Short mmCIF file of C-alpha atoms in Angstrom, two decimals:
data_model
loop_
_atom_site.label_atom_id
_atom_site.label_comp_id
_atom_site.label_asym_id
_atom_site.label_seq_id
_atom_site.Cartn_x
_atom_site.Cartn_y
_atom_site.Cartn_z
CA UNK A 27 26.98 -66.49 18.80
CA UNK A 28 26.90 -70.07 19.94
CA UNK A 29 29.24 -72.77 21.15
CA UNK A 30 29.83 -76.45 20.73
CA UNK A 31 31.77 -78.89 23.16
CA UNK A 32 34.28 -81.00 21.68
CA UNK A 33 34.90 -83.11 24.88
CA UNK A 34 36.32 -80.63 27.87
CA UNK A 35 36.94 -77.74 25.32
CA UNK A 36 34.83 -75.39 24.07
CA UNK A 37 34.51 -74.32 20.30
CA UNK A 38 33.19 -71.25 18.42
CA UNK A 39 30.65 -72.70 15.88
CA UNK A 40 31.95 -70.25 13.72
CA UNK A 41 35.55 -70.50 13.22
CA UNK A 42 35.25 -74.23 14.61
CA UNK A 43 38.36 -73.33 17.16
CA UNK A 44 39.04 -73.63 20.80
CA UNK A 45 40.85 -70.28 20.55
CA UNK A 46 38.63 -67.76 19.49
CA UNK A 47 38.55 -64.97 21.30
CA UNK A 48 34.68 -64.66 21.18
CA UNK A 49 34.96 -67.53 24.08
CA UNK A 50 36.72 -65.68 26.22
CA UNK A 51 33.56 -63.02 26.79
CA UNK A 52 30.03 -64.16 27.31
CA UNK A 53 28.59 -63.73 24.07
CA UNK A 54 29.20 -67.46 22.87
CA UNK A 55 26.13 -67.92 25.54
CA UNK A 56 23.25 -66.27 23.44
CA UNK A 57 21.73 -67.12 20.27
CA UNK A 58 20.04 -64.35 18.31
CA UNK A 59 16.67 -64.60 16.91
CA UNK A 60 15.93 -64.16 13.51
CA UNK A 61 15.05 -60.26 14.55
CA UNK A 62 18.37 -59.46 15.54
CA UNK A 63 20.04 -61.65 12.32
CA UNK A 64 17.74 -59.29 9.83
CA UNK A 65 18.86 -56.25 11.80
CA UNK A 66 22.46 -56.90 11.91
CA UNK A 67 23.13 -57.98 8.31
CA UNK A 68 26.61 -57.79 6.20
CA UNK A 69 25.73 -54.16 4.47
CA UNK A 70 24.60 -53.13 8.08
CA UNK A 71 27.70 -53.89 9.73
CA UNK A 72 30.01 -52.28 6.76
CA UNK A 73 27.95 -48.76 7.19
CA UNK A 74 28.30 -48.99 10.93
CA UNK A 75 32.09 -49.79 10.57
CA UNK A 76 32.70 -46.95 7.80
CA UNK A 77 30.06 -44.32 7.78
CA UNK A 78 30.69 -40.95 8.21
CA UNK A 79 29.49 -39.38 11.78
CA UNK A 80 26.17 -38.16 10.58
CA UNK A 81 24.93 -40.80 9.09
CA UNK A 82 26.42 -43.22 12.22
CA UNK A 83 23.73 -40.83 13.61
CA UNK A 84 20.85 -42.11 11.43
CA UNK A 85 21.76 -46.36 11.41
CA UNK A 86 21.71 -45.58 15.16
CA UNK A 87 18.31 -44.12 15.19
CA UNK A 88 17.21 -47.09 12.60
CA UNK A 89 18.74 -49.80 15.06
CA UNK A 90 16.99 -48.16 18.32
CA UNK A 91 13.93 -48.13 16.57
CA UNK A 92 14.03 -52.33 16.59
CA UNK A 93 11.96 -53.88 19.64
CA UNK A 94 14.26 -56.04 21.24
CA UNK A 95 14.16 -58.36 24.52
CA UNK A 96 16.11 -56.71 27.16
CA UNK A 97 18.48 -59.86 27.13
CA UNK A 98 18.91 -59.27 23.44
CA UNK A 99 19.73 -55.86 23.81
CA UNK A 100 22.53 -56.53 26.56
CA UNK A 101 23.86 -59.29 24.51
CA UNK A 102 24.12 -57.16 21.39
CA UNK A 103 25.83 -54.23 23.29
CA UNK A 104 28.54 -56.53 24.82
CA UNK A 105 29.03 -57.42 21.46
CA UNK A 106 29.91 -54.82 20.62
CA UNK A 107 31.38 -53.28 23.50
CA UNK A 108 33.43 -55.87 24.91
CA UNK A 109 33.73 -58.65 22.54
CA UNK A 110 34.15 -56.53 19.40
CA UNK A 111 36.25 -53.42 20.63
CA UNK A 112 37.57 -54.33 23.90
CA UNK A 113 38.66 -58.00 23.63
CA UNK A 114 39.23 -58.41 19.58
CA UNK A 115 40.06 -54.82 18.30
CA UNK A 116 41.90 -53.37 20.88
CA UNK A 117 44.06 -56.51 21.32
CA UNK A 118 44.65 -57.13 18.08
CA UNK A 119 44.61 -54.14 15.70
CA UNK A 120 44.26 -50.69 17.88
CA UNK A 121 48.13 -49.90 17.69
CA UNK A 122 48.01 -50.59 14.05
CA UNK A 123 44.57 -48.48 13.87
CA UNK A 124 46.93 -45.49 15.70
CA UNK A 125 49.69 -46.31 12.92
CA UNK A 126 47.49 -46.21 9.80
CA UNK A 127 45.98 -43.04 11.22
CA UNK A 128 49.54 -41.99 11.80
CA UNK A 129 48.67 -39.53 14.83
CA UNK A 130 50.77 -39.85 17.58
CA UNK A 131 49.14 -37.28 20.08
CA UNK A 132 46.43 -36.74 21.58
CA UNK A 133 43.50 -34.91 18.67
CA UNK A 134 42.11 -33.02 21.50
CA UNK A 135 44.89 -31.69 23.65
CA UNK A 136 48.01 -32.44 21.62
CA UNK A 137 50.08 -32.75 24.98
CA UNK A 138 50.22 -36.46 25.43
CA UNK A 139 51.11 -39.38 23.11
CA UNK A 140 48.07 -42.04 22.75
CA UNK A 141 50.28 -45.52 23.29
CA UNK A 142 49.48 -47.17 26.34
CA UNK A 143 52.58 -49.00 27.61
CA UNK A 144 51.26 -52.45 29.85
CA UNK A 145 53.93 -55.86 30.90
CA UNK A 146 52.07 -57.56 28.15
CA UNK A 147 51.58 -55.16 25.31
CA UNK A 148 51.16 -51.03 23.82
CA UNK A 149 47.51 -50.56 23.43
CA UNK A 150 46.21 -47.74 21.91
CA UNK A 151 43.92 -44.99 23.77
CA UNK A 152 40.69 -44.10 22.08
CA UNK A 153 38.18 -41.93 22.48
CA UNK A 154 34.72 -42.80 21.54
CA UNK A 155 33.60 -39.61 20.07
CA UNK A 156 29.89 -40.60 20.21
CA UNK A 157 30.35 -42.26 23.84
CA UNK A 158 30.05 -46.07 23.60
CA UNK A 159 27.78 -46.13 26.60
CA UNK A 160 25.39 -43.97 25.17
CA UNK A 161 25.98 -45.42 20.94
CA UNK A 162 26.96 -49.39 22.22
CA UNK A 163 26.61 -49.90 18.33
CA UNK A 164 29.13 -47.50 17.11
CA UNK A 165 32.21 -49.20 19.69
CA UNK A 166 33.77 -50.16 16.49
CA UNK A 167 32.89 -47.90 13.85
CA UNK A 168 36.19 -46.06 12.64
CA UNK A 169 34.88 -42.38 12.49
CA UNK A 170 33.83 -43.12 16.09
CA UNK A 171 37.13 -44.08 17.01
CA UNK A 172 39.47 -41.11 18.14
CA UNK A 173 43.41 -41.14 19.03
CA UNK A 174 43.75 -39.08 23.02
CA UNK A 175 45.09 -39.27 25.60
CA UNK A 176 43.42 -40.32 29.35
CA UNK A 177 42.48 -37.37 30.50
CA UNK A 178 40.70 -36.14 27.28
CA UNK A 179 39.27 -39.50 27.42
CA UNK A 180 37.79 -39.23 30.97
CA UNK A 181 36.98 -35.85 31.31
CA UNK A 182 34.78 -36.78 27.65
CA UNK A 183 33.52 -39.57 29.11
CA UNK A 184 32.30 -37.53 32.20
CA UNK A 185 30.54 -34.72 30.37
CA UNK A 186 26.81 -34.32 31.22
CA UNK A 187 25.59 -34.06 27.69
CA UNK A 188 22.51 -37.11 26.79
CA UNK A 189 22.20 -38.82 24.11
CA UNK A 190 19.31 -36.54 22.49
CA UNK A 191 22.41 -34.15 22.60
CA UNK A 192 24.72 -36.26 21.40
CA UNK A 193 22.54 -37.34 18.63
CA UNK A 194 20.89 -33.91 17.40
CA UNK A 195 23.67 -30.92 18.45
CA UNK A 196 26.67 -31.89 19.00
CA UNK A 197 27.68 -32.40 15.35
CA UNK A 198 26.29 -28.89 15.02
CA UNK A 199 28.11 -27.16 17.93
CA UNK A 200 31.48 -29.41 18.23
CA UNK A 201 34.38 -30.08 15.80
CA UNK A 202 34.65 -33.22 14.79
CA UNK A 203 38.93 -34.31 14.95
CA UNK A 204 38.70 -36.03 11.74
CA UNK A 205 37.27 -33.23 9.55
CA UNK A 206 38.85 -30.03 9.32
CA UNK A 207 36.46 -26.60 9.02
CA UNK A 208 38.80 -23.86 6.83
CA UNK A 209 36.56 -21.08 8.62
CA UNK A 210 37.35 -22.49 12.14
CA UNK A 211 41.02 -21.75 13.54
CA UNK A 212 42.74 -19.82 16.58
CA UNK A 213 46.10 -19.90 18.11
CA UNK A 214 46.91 -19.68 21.81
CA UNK A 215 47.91 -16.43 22.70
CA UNK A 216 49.35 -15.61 27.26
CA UNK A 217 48.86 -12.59 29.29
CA UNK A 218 51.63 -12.10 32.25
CA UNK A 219 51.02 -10.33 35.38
CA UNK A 220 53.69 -8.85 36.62
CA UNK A 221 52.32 -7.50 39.94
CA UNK A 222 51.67 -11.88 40.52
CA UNK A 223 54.20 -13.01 38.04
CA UNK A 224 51.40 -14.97 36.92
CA UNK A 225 51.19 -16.40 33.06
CA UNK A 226 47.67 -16.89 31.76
CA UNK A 227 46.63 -18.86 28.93
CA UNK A 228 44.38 -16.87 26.24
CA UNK A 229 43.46 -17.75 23.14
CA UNK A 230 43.84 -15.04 20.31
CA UNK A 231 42.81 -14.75 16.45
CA UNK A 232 39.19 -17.25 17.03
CA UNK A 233 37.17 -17.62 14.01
CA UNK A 234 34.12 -19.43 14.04
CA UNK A 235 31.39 -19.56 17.25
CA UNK A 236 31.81 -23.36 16.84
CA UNK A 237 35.76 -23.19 17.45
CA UNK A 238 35.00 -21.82 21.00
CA UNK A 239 32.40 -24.31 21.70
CA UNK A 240 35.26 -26.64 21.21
CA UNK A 241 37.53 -25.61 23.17
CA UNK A 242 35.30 -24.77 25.96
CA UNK A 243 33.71 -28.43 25.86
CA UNK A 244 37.06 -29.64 25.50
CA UNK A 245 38.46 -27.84 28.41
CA UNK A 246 41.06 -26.61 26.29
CA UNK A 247 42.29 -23.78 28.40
CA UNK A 248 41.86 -24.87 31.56
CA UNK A 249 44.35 -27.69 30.37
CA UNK A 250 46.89 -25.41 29.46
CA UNK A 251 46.63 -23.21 32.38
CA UNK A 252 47.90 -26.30 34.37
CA UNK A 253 51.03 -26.20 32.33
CA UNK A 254 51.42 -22.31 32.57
CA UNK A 255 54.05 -23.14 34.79
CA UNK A 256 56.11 -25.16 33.20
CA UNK A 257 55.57 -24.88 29.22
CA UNK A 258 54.69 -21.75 28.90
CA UNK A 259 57.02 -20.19 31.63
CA UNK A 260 60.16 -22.02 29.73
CA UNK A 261 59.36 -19.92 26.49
CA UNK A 262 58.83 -16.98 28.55
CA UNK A 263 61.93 -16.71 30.74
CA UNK A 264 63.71 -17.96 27.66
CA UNK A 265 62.96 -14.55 25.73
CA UNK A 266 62.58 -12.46 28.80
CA UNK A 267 66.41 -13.15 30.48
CA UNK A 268 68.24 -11.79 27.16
CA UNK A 269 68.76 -8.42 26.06
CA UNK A 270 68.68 -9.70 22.14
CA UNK A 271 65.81 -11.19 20.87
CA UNK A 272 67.60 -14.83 22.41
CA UNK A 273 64.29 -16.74 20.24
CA UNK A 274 65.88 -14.75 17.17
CA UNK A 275 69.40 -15.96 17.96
CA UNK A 276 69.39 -19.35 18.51
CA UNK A 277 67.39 -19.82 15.25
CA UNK A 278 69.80 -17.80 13.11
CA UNK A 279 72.89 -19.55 14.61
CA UNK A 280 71.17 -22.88 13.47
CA UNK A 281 70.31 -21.54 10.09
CA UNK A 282 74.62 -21.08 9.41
CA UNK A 283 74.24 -24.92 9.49
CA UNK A 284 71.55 -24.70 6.98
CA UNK A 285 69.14 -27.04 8.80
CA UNK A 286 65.09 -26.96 7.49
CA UNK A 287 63.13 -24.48 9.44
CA UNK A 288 60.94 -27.42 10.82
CA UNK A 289 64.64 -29.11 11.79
CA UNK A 290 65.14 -25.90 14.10
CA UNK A 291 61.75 -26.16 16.13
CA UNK A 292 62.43 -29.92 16.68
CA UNK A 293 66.01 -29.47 18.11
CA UNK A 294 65.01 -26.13 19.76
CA UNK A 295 61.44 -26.77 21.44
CA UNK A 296 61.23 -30.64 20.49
CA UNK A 297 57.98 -29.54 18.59
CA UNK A 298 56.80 -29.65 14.70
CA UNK A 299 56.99 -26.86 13.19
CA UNK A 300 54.52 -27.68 10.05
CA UNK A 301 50.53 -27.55 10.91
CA UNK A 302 49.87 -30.49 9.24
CA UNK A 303 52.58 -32.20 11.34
CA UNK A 304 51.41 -30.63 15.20
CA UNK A 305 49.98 -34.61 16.06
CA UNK A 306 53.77 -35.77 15.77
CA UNK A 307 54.66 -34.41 19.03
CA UNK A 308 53.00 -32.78 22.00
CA UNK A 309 52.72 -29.16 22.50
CA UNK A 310 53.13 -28.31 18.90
CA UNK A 311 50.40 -25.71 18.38
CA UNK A 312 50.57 -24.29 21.60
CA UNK A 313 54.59 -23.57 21.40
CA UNK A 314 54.50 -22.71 17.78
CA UNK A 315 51.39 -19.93 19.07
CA UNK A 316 53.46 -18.79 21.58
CA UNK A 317 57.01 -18.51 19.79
CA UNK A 318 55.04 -16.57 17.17
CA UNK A 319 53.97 -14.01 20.17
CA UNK A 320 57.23 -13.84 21.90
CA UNK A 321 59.38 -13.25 18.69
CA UNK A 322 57.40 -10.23 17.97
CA UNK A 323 57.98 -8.54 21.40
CA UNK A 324 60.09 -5.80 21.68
CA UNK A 325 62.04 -6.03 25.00
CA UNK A 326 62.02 -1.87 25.62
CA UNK A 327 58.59 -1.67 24.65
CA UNK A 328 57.21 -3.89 26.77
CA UNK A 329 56.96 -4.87 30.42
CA UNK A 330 58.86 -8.29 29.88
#
């Protein structure tokens, strides 16, 4: 990237305007050699915007394999980083990435919405499933590019894992939110104690070793444990204070008004009802696990 002066004003020698946003970072400073021009060519740029994860893996391997000057290297990675994703994407087309996607929660907790609210504008908040600080390269690509909330997004940013991990396992070991694996499901499941009164989280019907390496990397349980309390302990009390199944009742009175099943659950729990709907609102799965648990309970037969 390079720059011209046009009296006191600075201009983008590429789209020959004071306003590009390109000048508001540093990367209208450097100028490439011919190295970095071969490297970075049109086909290039398409496969790291649209390639699938694993082979993201492989053009990254290709690109670190260029020698570069240390200069270059910086300038390329704030290109990237901050230029491409931070100052041009997320400005101008995350929340219409998030609406094309049409996910409005979190993809690894589903208990927040991803829409960051600011005085000047809703952002979205994305997850860089290959971390950007470890894959600079892949800031922009769209597989890379994943819909959650902050805390997903910092404690995945704070995991310990290299990029030699990163680049070899974790596309072996970790579920990827963008591609679904038929032979790897659960459903959250509680336990309560009733010489605490405690709830505890569990999770119940796990297929698949790589489903549990999920949810432990993701923390999954541990972040539902923190809502045991509220969430969870609403459902609870709200079967365990009625004589009659009270689940059961409130979902047959609706049906005399012959609302959808999925209409019940979203006036009842404010949750989706439909799988392939759980990323409209937050605590889908969980509730929908748990109503299934509590509406089988039998309040002689157990210690409810």
């Amino acid at each position: 990237m390079s720059r011209i002066k046009e009296g006191d004003q600075t201009k983008c020698t590429y789209c020959d305007t004071t306003e590009c946003e390109n000048l508001k970072t540093k990367n209208h400073n450097y100028s490439f050699d011919e190295s970095v021009k071969d490297l970075l060519k049109v086909d290039i740029i398409d496969k790291l915007l649209l390639s699938e994860p694993r082979d993201l893996v492989i053009l990254t391997q290709q690109i670190d394999a260029v020698v570069l000057e240390e200069k270059e290297t910086v300038a390329l990675e704030d290109l990237f980083k901050k230029s491409g994703y931070k100052t041009f994407f997320q400005t101008n087309n995350g929340r219409e990435f998030l609406n094309h996607l049409n996910r409005s929660t979190c993809s690894y907790c589903n208990r927040n919405y991803t829409i960051n609210i600011t005085s000047k504008n809703a952002s979205a908040q994305l997850d860089h499933w290959f971390p950007k600080d470890k894959f600079p390269f892949l800031a922009l690509s769209f597989f890379n590019l994943i819909p959650s909330c902050s805390s997903c997004n910092h404690m995945k940013g704070n995991s310990d894992k290299d990029k030699g991990w990163w680049s070899t396992t974790a596309l072996d070991e970790l579920i990827h939110p963008y591609f679904e694996e038929a032979d790897h499901k659960f459903k959250f499941d509680f336990n309560f104690e009733k010489s605490t009164n405690n709830l505890f989280v569990l999770f119940r019907d796990v297929e698949g070793d790589k489903t549990m390496k999920t949810l432990k990397f993701n923390l999954t349980k541990e972040i539902y444990q923190a809502h045991s309390e509220l969430e969870l302990r609403d459902l609870y009390d709200l079967r365990k204070k009625y004589s009659k199944n009270y689940l059961k009742y409130l979902l047959k009175i609706l049906h005399k008004h012959e609302p959808s099943e999925a209409e019940k659950y979203r006036m009842l729990f404010n949750v989706e009802k439909n799988e392939k709907d759980y990323h409209k609102r937050p605590f889908s799965k969980f509730k929908n696990d748990i109503i299934e648990q509590l509406l089988k309970i039998d309040n002689k037969k157990s210690n409810l």
